[in-house]
PDB file of C-alpha atoms and ligand atoms in Angstrom:
ATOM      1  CA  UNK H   1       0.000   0.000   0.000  1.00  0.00           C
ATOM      2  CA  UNK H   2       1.914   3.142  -1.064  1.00  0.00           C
ATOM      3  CA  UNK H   3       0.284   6.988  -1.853  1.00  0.00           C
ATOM      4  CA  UNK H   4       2.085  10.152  -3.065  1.00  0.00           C
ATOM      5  CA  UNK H   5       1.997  13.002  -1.734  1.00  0.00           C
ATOM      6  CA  UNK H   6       2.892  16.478  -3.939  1.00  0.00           C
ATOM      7  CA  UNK H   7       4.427  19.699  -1.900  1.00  0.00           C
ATOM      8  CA  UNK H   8       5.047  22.852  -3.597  1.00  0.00           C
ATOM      9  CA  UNK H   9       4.679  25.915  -4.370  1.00  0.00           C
ATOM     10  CA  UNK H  10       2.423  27.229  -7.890  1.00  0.00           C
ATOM     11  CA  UNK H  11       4.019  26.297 -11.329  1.00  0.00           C
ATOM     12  CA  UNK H  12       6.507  23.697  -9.124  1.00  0.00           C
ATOM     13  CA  UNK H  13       4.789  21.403 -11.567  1.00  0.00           C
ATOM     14  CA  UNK H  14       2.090  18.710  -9.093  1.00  0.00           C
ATOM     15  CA  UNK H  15      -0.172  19.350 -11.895  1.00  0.00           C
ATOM     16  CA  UNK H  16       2.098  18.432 -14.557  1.00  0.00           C
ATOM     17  CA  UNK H  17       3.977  16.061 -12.728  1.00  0.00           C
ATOM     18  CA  UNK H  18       0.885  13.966 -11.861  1.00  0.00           C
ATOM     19  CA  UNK H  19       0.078  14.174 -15.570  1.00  0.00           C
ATOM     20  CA  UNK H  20       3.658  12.826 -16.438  1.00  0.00           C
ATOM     21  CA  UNK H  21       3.218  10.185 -13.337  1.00  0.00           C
ATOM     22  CA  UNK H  22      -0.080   9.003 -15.347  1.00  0.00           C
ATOM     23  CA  UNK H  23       1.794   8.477 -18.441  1.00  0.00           C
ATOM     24  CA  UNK H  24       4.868   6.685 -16.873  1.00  0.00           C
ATOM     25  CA  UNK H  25       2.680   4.405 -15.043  1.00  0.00           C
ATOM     26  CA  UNK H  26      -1.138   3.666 -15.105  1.00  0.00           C
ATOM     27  CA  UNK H  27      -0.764   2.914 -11.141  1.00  0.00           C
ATOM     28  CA  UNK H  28      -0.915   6.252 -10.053  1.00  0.00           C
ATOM     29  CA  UNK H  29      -4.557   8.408  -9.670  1.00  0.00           C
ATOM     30  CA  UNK H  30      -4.762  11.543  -8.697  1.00  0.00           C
ATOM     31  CA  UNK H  31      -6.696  11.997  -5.526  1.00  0.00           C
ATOM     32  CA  UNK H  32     -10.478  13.946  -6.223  1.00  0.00           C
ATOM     33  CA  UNK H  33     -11.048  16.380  -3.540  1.00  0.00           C
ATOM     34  CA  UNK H  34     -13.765  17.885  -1.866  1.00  0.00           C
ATOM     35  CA  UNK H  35     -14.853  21.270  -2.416  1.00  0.00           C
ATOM     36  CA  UNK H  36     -18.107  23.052  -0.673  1.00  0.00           C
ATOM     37  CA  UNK H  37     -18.092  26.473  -2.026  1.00  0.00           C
ATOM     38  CA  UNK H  38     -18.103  27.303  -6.015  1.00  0.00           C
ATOM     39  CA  UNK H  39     -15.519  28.307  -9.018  1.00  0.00           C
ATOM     40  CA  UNK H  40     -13.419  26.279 -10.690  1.00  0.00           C
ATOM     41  CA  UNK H  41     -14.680  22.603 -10.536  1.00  0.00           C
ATOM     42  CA  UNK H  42     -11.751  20.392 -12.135  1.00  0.00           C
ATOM     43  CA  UNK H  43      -9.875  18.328 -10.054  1.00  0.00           C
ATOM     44  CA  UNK H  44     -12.739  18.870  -7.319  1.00  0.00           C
ATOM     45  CA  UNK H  45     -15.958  16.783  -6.706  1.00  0.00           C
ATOM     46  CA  UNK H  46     -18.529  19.693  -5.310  1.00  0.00           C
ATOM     47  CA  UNK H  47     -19.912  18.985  -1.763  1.00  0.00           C
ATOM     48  CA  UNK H  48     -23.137  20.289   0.277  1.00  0.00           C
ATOM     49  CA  UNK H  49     -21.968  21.206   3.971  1.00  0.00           C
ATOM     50  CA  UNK H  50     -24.445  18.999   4.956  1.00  0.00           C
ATOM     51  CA  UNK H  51     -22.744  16.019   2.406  1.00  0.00           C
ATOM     52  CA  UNK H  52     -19.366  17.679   4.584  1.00  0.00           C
ATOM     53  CA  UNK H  53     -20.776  17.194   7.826  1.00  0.00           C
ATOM     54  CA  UNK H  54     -21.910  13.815   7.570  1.00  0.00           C
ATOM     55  CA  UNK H  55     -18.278  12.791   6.430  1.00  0.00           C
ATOM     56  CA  UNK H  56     -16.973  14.585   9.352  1.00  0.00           C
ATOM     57  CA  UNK H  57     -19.001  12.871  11.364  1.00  0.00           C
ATOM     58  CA  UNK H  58     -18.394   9.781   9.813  1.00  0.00           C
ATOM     59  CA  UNK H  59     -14.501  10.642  10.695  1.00  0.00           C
ATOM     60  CA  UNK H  60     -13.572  10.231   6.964  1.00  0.00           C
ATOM     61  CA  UNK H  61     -12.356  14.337   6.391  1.00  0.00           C
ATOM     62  CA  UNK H  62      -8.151  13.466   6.603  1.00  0.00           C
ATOM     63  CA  UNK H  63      -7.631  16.598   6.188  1.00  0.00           C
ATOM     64  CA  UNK H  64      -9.780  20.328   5.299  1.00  0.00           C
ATOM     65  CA  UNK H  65      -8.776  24.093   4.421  1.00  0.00           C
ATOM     66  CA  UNK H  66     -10.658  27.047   4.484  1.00  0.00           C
ATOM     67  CA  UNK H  67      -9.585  29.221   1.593  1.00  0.00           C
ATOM     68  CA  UNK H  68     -10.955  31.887  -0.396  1.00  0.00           C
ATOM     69  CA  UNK H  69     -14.518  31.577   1.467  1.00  0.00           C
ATOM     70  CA  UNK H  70     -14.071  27.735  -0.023  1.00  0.00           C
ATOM     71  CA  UNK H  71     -13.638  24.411   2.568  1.00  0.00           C
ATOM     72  CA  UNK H  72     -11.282  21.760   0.551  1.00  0.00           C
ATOM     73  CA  UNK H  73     -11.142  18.197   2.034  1.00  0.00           C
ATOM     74  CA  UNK H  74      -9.696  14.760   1.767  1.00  0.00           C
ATOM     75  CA  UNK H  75     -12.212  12.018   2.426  1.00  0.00           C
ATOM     76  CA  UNK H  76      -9.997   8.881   3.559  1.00  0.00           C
ATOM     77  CA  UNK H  77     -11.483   6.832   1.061  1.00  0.00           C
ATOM     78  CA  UNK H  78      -9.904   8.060  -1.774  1.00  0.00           C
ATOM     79  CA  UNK H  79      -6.987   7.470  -0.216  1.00  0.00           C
ATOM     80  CA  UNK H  80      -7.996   4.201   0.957  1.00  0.00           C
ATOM     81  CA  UNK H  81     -10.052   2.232  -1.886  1.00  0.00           C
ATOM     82  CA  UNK H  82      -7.692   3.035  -5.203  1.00  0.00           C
ATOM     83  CA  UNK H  83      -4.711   1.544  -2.796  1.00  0.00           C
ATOM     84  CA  UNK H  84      -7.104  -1.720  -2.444  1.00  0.00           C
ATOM     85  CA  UNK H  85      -7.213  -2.008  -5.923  1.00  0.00           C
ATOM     86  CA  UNK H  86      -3.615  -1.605  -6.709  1.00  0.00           C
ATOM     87  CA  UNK H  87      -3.591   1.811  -7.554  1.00  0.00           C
ATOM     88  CA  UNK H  88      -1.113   4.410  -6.065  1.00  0.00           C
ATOM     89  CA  UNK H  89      -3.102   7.737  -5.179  1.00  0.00           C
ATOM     90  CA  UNK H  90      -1.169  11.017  -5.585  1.00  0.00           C
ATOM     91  CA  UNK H  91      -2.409  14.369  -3.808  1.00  0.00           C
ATOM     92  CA  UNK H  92      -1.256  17.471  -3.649  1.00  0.00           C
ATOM     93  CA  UNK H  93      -0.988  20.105  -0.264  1.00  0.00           C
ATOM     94  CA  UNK H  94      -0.376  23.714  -0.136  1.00  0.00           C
ATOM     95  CA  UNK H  95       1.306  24.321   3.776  1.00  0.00           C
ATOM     96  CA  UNK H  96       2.966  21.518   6.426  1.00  0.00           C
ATOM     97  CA  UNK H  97       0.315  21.960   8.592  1.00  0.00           C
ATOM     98  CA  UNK H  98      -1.761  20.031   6.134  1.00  0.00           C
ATOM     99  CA  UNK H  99       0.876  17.614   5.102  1.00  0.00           C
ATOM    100  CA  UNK H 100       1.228  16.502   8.608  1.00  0.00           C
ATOM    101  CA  UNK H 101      -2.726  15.755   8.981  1.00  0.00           C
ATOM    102  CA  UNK H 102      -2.831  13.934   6.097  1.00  0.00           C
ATOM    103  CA  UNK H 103      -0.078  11.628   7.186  1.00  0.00           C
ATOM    104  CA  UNK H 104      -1.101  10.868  10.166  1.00  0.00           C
ATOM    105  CA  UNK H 105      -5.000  10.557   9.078  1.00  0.00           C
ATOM    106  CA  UNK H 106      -4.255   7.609   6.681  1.00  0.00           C
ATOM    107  CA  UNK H 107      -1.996   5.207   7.476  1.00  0.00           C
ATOM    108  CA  UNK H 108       0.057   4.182   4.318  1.00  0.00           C
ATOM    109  CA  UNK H 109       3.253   4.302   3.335  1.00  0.00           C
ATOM    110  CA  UNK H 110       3.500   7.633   1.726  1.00  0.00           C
ATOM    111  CA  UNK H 111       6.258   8.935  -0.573  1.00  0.00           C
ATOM    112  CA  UNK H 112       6.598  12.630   0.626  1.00  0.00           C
ATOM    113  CA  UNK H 113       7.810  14.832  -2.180  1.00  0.00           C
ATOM    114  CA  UNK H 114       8.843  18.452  -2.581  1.00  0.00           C
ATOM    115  CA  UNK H 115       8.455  20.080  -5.935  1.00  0.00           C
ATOM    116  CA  UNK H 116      10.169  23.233  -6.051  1.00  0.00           C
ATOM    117  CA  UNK H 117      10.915  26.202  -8.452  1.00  0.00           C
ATOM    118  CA  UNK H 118      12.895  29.652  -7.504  1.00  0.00           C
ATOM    119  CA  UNK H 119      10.469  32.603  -7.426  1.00  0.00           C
ATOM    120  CA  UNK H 120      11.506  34.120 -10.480  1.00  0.00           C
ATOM    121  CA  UNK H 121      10.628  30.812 -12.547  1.00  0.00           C
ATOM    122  CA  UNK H 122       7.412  30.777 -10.800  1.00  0.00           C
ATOM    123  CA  UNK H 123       6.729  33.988 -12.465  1.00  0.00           C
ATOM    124  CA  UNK H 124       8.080  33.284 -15.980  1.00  0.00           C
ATOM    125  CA  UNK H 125       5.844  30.327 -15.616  1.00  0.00           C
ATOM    126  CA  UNK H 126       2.794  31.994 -14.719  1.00  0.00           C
ATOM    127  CA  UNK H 127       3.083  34.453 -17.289  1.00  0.00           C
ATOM    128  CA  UNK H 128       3.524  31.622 -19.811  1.00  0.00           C
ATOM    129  CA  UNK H 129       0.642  29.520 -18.866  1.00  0.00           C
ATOM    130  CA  UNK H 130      -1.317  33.174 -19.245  1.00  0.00           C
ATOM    131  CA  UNK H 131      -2.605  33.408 -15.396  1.00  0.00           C
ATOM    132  CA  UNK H 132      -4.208  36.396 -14.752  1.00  0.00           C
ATOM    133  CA  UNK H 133      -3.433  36.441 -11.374  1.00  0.00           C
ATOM    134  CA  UNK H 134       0.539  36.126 -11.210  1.00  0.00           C
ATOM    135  CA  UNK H 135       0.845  38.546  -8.574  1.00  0.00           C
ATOM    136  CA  UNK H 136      -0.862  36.471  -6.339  1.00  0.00           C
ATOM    137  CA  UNK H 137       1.145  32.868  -7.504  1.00  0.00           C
ATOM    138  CA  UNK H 138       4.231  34.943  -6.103  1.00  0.00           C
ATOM    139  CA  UNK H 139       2.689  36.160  -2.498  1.00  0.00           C
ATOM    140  CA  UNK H 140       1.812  32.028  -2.416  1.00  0.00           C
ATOM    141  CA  UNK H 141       5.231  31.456  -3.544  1.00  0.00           C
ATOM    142  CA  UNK H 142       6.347  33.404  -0.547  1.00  0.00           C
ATOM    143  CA  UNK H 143       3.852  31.814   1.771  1.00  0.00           C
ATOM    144  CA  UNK H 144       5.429  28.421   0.798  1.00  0.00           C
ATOM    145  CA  UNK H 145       9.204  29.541   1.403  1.00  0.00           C
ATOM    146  CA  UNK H 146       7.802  31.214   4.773  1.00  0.00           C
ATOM    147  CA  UNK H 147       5.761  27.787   5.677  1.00  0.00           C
ATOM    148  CA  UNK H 148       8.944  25.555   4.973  1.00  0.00           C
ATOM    149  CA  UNK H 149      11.453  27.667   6.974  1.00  0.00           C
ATOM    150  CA  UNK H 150       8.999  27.969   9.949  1.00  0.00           C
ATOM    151  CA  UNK H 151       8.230  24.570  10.107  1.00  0.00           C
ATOM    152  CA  UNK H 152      10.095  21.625  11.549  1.00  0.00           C
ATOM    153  CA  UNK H 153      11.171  19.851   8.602  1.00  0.00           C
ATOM    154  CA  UNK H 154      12.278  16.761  10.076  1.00  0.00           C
ATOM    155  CA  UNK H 155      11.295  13.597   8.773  1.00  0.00           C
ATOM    156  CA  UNK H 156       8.673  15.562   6.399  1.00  0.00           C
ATOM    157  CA  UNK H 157      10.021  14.848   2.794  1.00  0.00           C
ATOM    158  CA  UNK H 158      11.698  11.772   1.134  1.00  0.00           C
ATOM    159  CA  UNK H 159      12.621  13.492  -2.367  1.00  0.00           C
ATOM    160  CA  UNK H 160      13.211  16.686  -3.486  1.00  0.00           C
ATOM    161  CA  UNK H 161      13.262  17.892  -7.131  1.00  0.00           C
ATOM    162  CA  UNK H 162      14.310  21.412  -8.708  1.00  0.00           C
ATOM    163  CA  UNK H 163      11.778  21.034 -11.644  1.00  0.00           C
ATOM    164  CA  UNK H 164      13.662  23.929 -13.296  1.00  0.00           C
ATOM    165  CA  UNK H 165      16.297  21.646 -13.356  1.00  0.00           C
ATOM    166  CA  UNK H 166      14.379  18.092 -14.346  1.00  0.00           C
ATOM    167  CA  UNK H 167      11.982  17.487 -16.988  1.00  0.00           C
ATOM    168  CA  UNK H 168       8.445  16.525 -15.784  1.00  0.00           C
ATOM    169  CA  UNK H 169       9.213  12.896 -17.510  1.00  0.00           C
ATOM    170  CA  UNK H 170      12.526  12.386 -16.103  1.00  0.00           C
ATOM    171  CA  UNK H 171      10.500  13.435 -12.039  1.00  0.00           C
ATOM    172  CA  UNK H 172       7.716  11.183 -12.855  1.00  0.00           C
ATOM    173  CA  UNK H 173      10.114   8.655 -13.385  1.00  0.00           C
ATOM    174  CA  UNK H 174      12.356   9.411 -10.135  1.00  0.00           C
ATOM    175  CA  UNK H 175       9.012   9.551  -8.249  1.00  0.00           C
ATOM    176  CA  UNK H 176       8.087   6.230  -9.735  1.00  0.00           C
ATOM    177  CA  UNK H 177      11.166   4.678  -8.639  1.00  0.00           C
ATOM    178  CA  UNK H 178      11.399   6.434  -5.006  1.00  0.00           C
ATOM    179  CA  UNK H 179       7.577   4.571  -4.776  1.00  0.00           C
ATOM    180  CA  UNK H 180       8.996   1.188  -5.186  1.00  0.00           C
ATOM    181  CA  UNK H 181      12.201   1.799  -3.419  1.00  0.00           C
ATOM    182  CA  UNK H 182      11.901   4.382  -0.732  1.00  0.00           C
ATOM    183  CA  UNK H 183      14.629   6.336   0.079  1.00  0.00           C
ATOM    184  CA  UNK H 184      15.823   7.659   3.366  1.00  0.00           C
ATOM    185  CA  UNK H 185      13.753  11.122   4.370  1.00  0.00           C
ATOM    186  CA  UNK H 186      15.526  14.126   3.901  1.00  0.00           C
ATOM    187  CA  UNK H 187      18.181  16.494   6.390  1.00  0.00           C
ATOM    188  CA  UNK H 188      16.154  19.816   6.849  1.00  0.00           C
ATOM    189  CA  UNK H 189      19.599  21.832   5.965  1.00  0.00           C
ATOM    190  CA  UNK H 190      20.699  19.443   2.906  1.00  0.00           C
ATOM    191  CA  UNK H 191      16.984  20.535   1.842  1.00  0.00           C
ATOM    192  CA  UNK H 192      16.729  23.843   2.468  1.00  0.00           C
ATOM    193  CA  UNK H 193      20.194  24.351   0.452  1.00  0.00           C
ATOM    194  CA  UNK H 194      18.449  22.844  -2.363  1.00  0.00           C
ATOM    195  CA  UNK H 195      15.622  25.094  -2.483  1.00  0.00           C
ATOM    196  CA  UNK H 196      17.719  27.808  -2.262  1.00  0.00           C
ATOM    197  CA  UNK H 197      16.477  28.604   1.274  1.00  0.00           C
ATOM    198  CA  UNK H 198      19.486  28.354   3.373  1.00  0.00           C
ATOM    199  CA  UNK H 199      20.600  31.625   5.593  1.00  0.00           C
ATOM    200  CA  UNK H 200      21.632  34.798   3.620  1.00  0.00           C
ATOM    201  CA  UNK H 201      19.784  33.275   0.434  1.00  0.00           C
ATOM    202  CA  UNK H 202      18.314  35.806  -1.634  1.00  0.00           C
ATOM    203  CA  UNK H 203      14.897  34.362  -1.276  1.00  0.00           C
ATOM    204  CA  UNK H 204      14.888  34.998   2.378  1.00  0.00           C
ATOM    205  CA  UNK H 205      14.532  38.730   1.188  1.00  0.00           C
ATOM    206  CA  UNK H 206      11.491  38.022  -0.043  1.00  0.00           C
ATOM    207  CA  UNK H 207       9.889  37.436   3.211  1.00  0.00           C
TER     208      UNK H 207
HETATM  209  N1  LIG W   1      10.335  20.606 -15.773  1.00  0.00           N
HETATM  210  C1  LIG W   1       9.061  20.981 -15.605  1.00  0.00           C
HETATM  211  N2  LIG W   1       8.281  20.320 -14.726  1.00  0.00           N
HETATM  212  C2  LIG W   1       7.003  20.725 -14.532  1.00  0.00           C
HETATM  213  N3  LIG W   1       6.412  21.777 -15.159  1.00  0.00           N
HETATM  214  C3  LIG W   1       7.149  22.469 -16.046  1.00  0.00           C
HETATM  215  C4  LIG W   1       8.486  22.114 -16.298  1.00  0.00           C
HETATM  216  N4  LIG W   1       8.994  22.985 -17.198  1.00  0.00           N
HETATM  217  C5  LIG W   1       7.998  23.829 -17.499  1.00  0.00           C
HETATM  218  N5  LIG W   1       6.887  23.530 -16.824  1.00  0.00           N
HETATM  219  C6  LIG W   1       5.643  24.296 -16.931  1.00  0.00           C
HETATM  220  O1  LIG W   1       5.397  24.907 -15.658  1.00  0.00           O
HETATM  221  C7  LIG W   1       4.005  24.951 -15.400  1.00  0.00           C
HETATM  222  C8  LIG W   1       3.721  24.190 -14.122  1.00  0.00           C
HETATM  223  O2  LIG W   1       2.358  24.356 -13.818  1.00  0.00           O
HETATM  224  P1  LIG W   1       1.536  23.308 -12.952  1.00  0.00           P
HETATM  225  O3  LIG W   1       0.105  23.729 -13.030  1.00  0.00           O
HETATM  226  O4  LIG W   1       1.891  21.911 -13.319  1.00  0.00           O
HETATM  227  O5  LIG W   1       2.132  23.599 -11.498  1.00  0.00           O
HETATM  228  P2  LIG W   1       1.374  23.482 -10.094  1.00  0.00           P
HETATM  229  O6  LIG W   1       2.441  23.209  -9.093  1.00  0.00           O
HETATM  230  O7  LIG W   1       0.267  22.468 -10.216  1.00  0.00           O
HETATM  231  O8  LIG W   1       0.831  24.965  -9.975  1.00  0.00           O
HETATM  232  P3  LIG W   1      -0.434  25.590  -9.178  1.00  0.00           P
HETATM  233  O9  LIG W   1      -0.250  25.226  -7.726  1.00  0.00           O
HETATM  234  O10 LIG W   1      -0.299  27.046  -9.457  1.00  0.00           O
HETATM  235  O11 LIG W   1      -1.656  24.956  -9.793  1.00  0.00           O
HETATM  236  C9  LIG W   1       3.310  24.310 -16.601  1.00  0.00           C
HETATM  237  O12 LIG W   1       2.921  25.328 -17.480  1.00  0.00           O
HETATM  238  C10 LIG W   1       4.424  23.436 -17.219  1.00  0.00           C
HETATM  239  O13 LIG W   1       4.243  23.236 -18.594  1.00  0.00           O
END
Protein backbone atom coordinates (compact mmCIF):
# COMPACT_ATOMS: atom_id res chain seq x y z
CA UNK A 1 0.00 0.00 0.00
CA UNK A 2 1.91 3.14 -1.06
CA UNK A 3 0.28 6.99 -1.85
CA UNK A 4 2.08 10.15 -3.07
CA UNK A 5 2.00 13.00 -1.73
CA UNK A 6 2.89 16.48 -3.94
CA UNK A 7 4.43 19.70 -1.90
CA UNK A 8 5.05 22.85 -3.60
CA UNK A 9 4.68 25.91 -4.37
CA UNK A 10 2.42 27.23 -7.89
CA UNK A 11 4.02 26.30 -11.33
CA UNK A 12 6.51 23.70 -9.12
CA UNK A 13 4.79 21.40 -11.57
CA UNK A 14 2.09 18.71 -9.09
CA UNK A 15 -0.17 19.35 -11.89
CA UNK A 16 2.10 18.43 -14.56
CA UNK A 17 3.98 16.06 -12.73
CA UNK A 18 0.88 13.97 -11.86
CA UNK A 19 0.08 14.17 -15.57
CA UNK A 20 3.66 12.83 -16.44
CA UNK A 21 3.22 10.19 -13.34
CA UNK A 22 -0.08 9.00 -15.35
CA UNK A 23 1.79 8.48 -18.44
CA UNK A 24 4.87 6.69 -16.87
CA UNK A 25 2.68 4.41 -15.04
CA UNK A 26 -1.14 3.67 -15.11
CA UNK A 27 -0.76 2.91 -11.14
CA UNK A 28 -0.91 6.25 -10.05
CA UNK A 29 -4.56 8.41 -9.67
CA UNK A 30 -4.76 11.54 -8.70
CA UNK A 31 -6.70 12.00 -5.53
CA UNK A 32 -10.48 13.95 -6.22
CA UNK A 33 -11.05 16.38 -3.54
CA UNK A 34 -13.76 17.88 -1.87
CA UNK A 35 -14.85 21.27 -2.42
CA UNK A 36 -18.11 23.05 -0.67
CA UNK A 37 -18.09 26.47 -2.03
CA UNK A 38 -18.10 27.30 -6.01
CA UNK A 39 -15.52 28.31 -9.02
CA UNK A 40 -13.42 26.28 -10.69
CA UNK A 41 -14.68 22.60 -10.54
CA UNK A 42 -11.75 20.39 -12.13
CA UNK A 43 -9.88 18.33 -10.05
CA UNK A 44 -12.74 18.87 -7.32
CA UNK A 45 -15.96 16.78 -6.71
CA UNK A 46 -18.53 19.69 -5.31
CA UNK A 47 -19.91 18.98 -1.76
CA UNK A 48 -23.14 20.29 0.28
CA UNK A 49 -21.97 21.21 3.97
CA UNK A 50 -24.45 19.00 4.96
CA UNK A 51 -22.74 16.02 2.41
CA UNK A 52 -19.37 17.68 4.58
CA UNK A 53 -20.78 17.19 7.83
CA UNK A 54 -21.91 13.82 7.57
CA UNK A 55 -18.28 12.79 6.43
CA UNK A 56 -16.97 14.58 9.35
CA UNK A 57 -19.00 12.87 11.36
CA UNK A 58 -18.39 9.78 9.81
CA UNK A 59 -14.50 10.64 10.69
CA UNK A 60 -13.57 10.23 6.96
CA UNK A 61 -12.36 14.34 6.39
CA UNK A 62 -8.15 13.47 6.60
CA UNK A 63 -7.63 16.60 6.19
CA UNK A 64 -9.78 20.33 5.30
CA UNK A 65 -8.78 24.09 4.42
CA UNK A 66 -10.66 27.05 4.48
CA UNK A 67 -9.58 29.22 1.59
CA UNK A 68 -10.96 31.89 -0.40
CA UNK A 69 -14.52 31.58 1.47
CA UNK A 70 -14.07 27.73 -0.02
CA UNK A 71 -13.64 24.41 2.57
CA UNK A 72 -11.28 21.76 0.55
CA UNK A 73 -11.14 18.20 2.03
CA UNK A 74 -9.70 14.76 1.77
CA UNK A 75 -12.21 12.02 2.43
CA UNK A 76 -10.00 8.88 3.56
CA UNK A 77 -11.48 6.83 1.06
CA UNK A 78 -9.90 8.06 -1.77
CA UNK A 79 -6.99 7.47 -0.22
CA UNK A 80 -8.00 4.20 0.96
CA UNK A 81 -10.05 2.23 -1.89
CA UNK A 82 -7.69 3.04 -5.20
CA UNK A 83 -4.71 1.54 -2.80
CA UNK A 84 -7.10 -1.72 -2.44
CA UNK A 85 -7.21 -2.01 -5.92
CA UNK A 86 -3.62 -1.61 -6.71
CA UNK A 87 -3.59 1.81 -7.55
CA UNK A 88 -1.11 4.41 -6.06
CA UNK A 89 -3.10 7.74 -5.18
CA UNK A 90 -1.17 11.02 -5.59
CA UNK A 91 -2.41 14.37 -3.81
CA UNK A 92 -1.26 17.47 -3.65
CA UNK A 93 -0.99 20.10 -0.26
CA UNK A 94 -0.38 23.71 -0.14
CA UNK A 95 1.31 24.32 3.78
CA UNK A 96 2.97 21.52 6.43
CA UNK A 97 0.31 21.96 8.59
CA UNK A 98 -1.76 20.03 6.13
CA UNK A 99 0.88 17.61 5.10
CA UNK A 100 1.23 16.50 8.61
CA UNK A 101 -2.73 15.75 8.98
CA UNK A 102 -2.83 13.93 6.10
CA UNK A 103 -0.08 11.63 7.19
CA UNK A 104 -1.10 10.87 10.17
CA UNK A 105 -5.00 10.56 9.08
CA UNK A 106 -4.25 7.61 6.68
CA UNK A 107 -2.00 5.21 7.48
CA UNK A 108 0.06 4.18 4.32
CA UNK A 109 3.25 4.30 3.33
CA UNK A 110 3.50 7.63 1.73
CA UNK A 111 6.26 8.94 -0.57
CA UNK A 112 6.60 12.63 0.63
CA UNK A 113 7.81 14.83 -2.18
CA UNK A 114 8.84 18.45 -2.58
CA UNK A 115 8.45 20.08 -5.93
CA UNK A 116 10.17 23.23 -6.05
CA UNK A 117 10.92 26.20 -8.45
CA UNK A 118 12.89 29.65 -7.50
CA UNK A 119 10.47 32.60 -7.43
CA UNK A 120 11.51 34.12 -10.48
CA UNK A 121 10.63 30.81 -12.55
CA UNK A 122 7.41 30.78 -10.80
CA UNK A 123 6.73 33.99 -12.46
CA UNK A 124 8.08 33.28 -15.98
CA UNK A 125 5.84 30.33 -15.62
CA UNK A 126 2.79 31.99 -14.72
CA UNK A 127 3.08 34.45 -17.29
CA UNK A 128 3.52 31.62 -19.81
CA UNK A 129 0.64 29.52 -18.87
CA UNK A 130 -1.32 33.17 -19.24
CA UNK A 131 -2.60 33.41 -15.40
CA UNK A 132 -4.21 36.40 -14.75
CA UNK A 133 -3.43 36.44 -11.37
CA UNK A 134 0.54 36.13 -11.21
CA UNK A 135 0.85 38.55 -8.57
CA UNK A 136 -0.86 36.47 -6.34
CA UNK A 137 1.14 32.87 -7.50
CA UNK A 138 4.23 34.94 -6.10
CA UNK A 139 2.69 36.16 -2.50
CA UNK A 140 1.81 32.03 -2.42
CA UNK A 141 5.23 31.46 -3.54
CA UNK A 142 6.35 33.40 -0.55
CA UNK A 143 3.85 31.81 1.77
CA UNK A 144 5.43 28.42 0.80
CA UNK A 145 9.20 29.54 1.40
CA UNK A 146 7.80 31.21 4.77
CA UNK A 147 5.76 27.79 5.68
CA UNK A 148 8.94 25.55 4.97
CA UNK A 149 11.45 27.67 6.97
CA UNK A 150 9.00 27.97 9.95
CA UNK A 151 8.23 24.57 10.11
CA UNK A 152 10.10 21.62 11.55
CA UNK A 153 11.17 19.85 8.60
CA UNK A 154 12.28 16.76 10.08
CA UNK A 155 11.29 13.60 8.77
CA UNK A 156 8.67 15.56 6.40
CA UNK A 157 10.02 14.85 2.79
CA UNK A 158 11.70 11.77 1.13
CA UNK A 159 12.62 13.49 -2.37
CA UNK A 160 13.21 16.69 -3.49
CA UNK A 161 13.26 17.89 -7.13
CA UNK A 162 14.31 21.41 -8.71
CA UNK A 163 11.78 21.03 -11.64
CA UNK A 164 13.66 23.93 -13.30
CA UNK A 165 16.30 21.65 -13.36
CA UNK A 166 14.38 18.09 -14.35
CA UNK A 167 11.98 17.49 -16.99
CA UNK A 168 8.44 16.53 -15.78
CA UNK A 169 9.21 12.90 -17.51
CA UNK A 170 12.53 12.39 -16.10
CA UNK A 171 10.50 13.44 -12.04
CA UNK A 172 7.72 11.18 -12.85
CA UNK A 173 10.11 8.66 -13.38
CA UNK A 174 12.36 9.41 -10.14
CA UNK A 175 9.01 9.55 -8.25
CA UNK A 176 8.09 6.23 -9.74
CA UNK A 177 11.17 4.68 -8.64
CA UNK A 178 11.40 6.43 -5.01
CA UNK A 179 7.58 4.57 -4.78
CA UNK A 180 9.00 1.19 -5.19
CA UNK A 181 12.20 1.80 -3.42
CA UNK A 182 11.90 4.38 -0.73
CA UNK A 183 14.63 6.34 0.08
CA UNK A 184 15.82 7.66 3.37
CA UNK A 185 13.75 11.12 4.37
CA UNK A 186 15.53 14.13 3.90
CA UNK A 187 18.18 16.49 6.39
CA UNK A 188 16.15 19.82 6.85
CA UNK A 189 19.60 21.83 5.96
CA UNK A 190 20.70 19.44 2.91
CA UNK A 191 16.98 20.53 1.84
CA UNK A 192 16.73 23.84 2.47
CA UNK A 193 20.19 24.35 0.45
CA UNK A 194 18.45 22.84 -2.36
CA UNK A 195 15.62 25.09 -2.48
CA UNK A 196 17.72 27.81 -2.26
CA UNK A 197 16.48 28.60 1.27
CA UNK A 198 19.49 28.35 3.37
CA UNK A 199 20.60 31.62 5.59
CA UNK A 200 21.63 34.80 3.62
CA UNK A 201 19.78 33.27 0.43
CA UNK A 202 18.31 35.81 -1.63
CA UNK A 203 14.90 34.36 -1.28
CA UNK A 204 14.89 35.00 2.38
CA UNK A 205 14.53 38.73 1.19
CA UNK A 206 11.49 38.02 -0.04
CA UNK A 207 9.89 37.44 3.21
N1 LIG B 1 10.33 20.61 -15.77
C1 LIG B 1 9.06 20.98 -15.60
N2 LIG B 1 8.28 20.32 -14.73
C2 LIG B 1 7.00 20.73 -14.53
N3 LIG B 1 6.41 21.78 -15.16
C3 LIG B 1 7.15 22.47 -16.05
C4 LIG B 1 8.49 22.11 -16.30
N4 LIG B 1 8.99 22.99 -17.20
C5 LIG B 1 8.00 23.83 -17.50
N5 LIG B 1 6.89 23.53 -16.82
C6 LIG B 1 5.64 24.30 -16.93
O1 LIG B 1 5.40 24.91 -15.66
C7 LIG B 1 4.01 24.95 -15.40
C8 LIG B 1 3.72 24.19 -14.12
O2 LIG B 1 2.36 24.36 -13.82
P1 LIG B 1 1.54 23.31 -12.95
O3 LIG B 1 0.10 23.73 -13.03
O4 LIG B 1 1.89 21.91 -13.32
O5 LIG B 1 2.13 23.60 -11.50
P2 LIG B 1 1.37 23.48 -10.09
O6 LIG B 1 2.44 23.21 -9.09
O7 LIG B 1 0.27 22.47 -10.22
O8 LIG B 1 0.83 24.96 -9.97
P3 LIG B 1 -0.43 25.59 -9.18
O9 LIG B 1 -0.25 25.23 -7.73
O10 LIG B 1 -0.30 27.05 -9.46
O11 LIG B 1 -1.66 24.96 -9.79
C9 LIG B 1 3.31 24.31 -16.60
O12 LIG B 1 2.92 25.33 -17.48
C10 LIG B 1 4.42 23.44 -17.22
O13 LIG B 1 4.24 23.24 -18.59
Amino acid sequence: MSAVVLYGPPTSGKDTVTAALQAVDPRFRLVTKLKQGSGRSTGYRFVSSEELESLRHQNRIVVETRRYGNVYAVDRRSLTQPQEHGLVPVTHIGNVADMRSLLSGAPTQWLRVLLWVPREVCETRSRRRGDTDTAKRLTAWDETSQDLLASDLRNLFDLVVRTDRSDAERTAKDIAAAVDRPPAALAPEDLLATLGLEPGSPARAHR
